[in-house]
Short mmCIF file of C-alpha atoms in Angstrom, two decimals:
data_model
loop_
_atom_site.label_atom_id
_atom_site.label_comp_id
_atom_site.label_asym_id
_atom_site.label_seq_id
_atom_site.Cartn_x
_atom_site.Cartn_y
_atom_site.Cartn_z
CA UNK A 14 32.93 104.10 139.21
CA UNK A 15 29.44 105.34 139.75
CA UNK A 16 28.49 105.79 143.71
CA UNK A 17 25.87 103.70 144.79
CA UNK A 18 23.45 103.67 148.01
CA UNK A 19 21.32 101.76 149.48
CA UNK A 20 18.20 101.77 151.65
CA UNK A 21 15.99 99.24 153.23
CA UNK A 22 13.16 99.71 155.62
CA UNK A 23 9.56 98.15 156.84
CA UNK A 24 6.70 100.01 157.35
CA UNK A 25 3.01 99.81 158.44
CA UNK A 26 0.75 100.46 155.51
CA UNK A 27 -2.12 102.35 157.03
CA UNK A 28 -3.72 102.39 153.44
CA UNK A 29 -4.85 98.35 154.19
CA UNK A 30 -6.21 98.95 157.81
CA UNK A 31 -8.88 96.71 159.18
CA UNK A 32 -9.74 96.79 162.82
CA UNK A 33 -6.31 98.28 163.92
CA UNK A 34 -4.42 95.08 162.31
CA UNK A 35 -2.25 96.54 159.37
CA UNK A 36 0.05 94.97 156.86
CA UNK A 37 3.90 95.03 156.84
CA UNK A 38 5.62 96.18 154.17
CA UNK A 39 9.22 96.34 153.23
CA UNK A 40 11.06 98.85 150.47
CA UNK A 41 14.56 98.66 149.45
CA UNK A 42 16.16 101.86 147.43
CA UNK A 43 19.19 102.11 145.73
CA UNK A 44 20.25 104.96 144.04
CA UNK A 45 16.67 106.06 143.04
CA UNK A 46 14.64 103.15 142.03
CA UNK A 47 11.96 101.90 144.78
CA UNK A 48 11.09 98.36 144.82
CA UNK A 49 8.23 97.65 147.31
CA UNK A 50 7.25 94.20 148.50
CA UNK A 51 5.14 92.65 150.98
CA UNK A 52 5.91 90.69 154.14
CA UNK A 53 2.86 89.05 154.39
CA UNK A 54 2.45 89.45 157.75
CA UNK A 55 0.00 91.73 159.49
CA UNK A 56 0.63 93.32 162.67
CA UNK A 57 -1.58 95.30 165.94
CA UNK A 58 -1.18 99.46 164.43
CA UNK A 59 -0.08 99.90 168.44
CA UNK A 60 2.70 97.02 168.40
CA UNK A 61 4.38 98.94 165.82
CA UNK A 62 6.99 101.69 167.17
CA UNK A 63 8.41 104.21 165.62
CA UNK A 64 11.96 102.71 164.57
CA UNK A 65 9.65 100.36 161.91
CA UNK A 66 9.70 97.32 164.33
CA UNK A 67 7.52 95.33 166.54
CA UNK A 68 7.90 96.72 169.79
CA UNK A 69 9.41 93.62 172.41
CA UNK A 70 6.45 92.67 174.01
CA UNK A 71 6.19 88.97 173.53
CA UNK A 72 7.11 85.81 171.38
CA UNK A 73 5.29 87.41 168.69
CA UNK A 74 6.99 90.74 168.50
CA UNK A 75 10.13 89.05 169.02
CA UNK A 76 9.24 86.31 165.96
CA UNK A 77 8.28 89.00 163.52
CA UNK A 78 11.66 91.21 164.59
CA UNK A 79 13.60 87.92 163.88
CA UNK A 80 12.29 87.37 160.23
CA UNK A 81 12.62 91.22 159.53
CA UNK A 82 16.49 90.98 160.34
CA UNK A 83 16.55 87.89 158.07
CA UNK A 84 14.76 89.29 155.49
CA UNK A 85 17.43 92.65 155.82
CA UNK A 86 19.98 90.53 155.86
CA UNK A 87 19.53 88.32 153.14
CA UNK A 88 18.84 91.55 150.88
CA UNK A 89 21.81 93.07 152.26
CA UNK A 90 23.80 89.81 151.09
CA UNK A 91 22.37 89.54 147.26
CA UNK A 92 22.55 93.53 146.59
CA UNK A 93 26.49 93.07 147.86
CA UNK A 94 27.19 90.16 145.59
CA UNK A 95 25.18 91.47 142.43
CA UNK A 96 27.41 95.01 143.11
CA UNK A 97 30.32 93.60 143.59
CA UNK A 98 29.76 91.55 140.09
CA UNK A 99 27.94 93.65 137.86
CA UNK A 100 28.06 97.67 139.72
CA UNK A 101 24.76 99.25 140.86
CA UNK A 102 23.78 100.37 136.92
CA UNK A 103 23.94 97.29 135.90
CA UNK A 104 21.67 96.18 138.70
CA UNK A 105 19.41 98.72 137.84
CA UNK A 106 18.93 97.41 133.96
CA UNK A 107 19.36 93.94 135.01
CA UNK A 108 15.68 93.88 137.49
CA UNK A 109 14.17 96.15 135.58
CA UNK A 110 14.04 98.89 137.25
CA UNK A 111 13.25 102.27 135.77
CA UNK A 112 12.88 104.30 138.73
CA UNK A 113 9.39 103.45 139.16
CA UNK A 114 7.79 101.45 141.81
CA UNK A 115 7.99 97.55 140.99
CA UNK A 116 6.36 94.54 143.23
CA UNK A 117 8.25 91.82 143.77
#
């Protein structure tokens, strides 16, 4: 059976900047494919700390915080049940996913 990992994080992309405020952005790996997506959701670049949350400093910070673990979580939950049915290839050729960066 082939190993599989997986990796999830959100991140501030600095590319879309305007006036400090700066998209959030979320990418999931697994194995070597990237998928990228957007959260739709734009945040201050200095209420963003360095473990790729919105630092506690308000109901905002703690809103956004609370959708990102959602958001995690509910990834989390469809990888493990396409895995457990189908094995991380199959995934793979399933979505798509070449190894190149795909929107979704």
């Amino acid at each position: 059976m082939m190993r599989s990992t997986f990796k999830m994080l959100f991140y501030m992309n600095g590319n879309k900047e305007k006036n400090g405020i700066v998209p959030i952005m979320g990418r999931v790996a697994t194995n070597a494919p990237v998928v990228q997506f957007s959260y739709k959701q734009t945040i201050s670049k200095v209420f963003w700390d360095t473990k790729n949350r919105a630092k506690e400093k308000g109901k905002e910070a703690r809103g956004i915080n609370l959708a990102l673990d959602n958001i995690k979580a509910q990834i989390i939950e469809h990888y493990q049940r396409l895995s457990d049915r189908k094995g991380p290839y199959k995934i793979h050729r399933q979505h798509g996913c070449s190894g190149s960066i795909r929107a979704i």
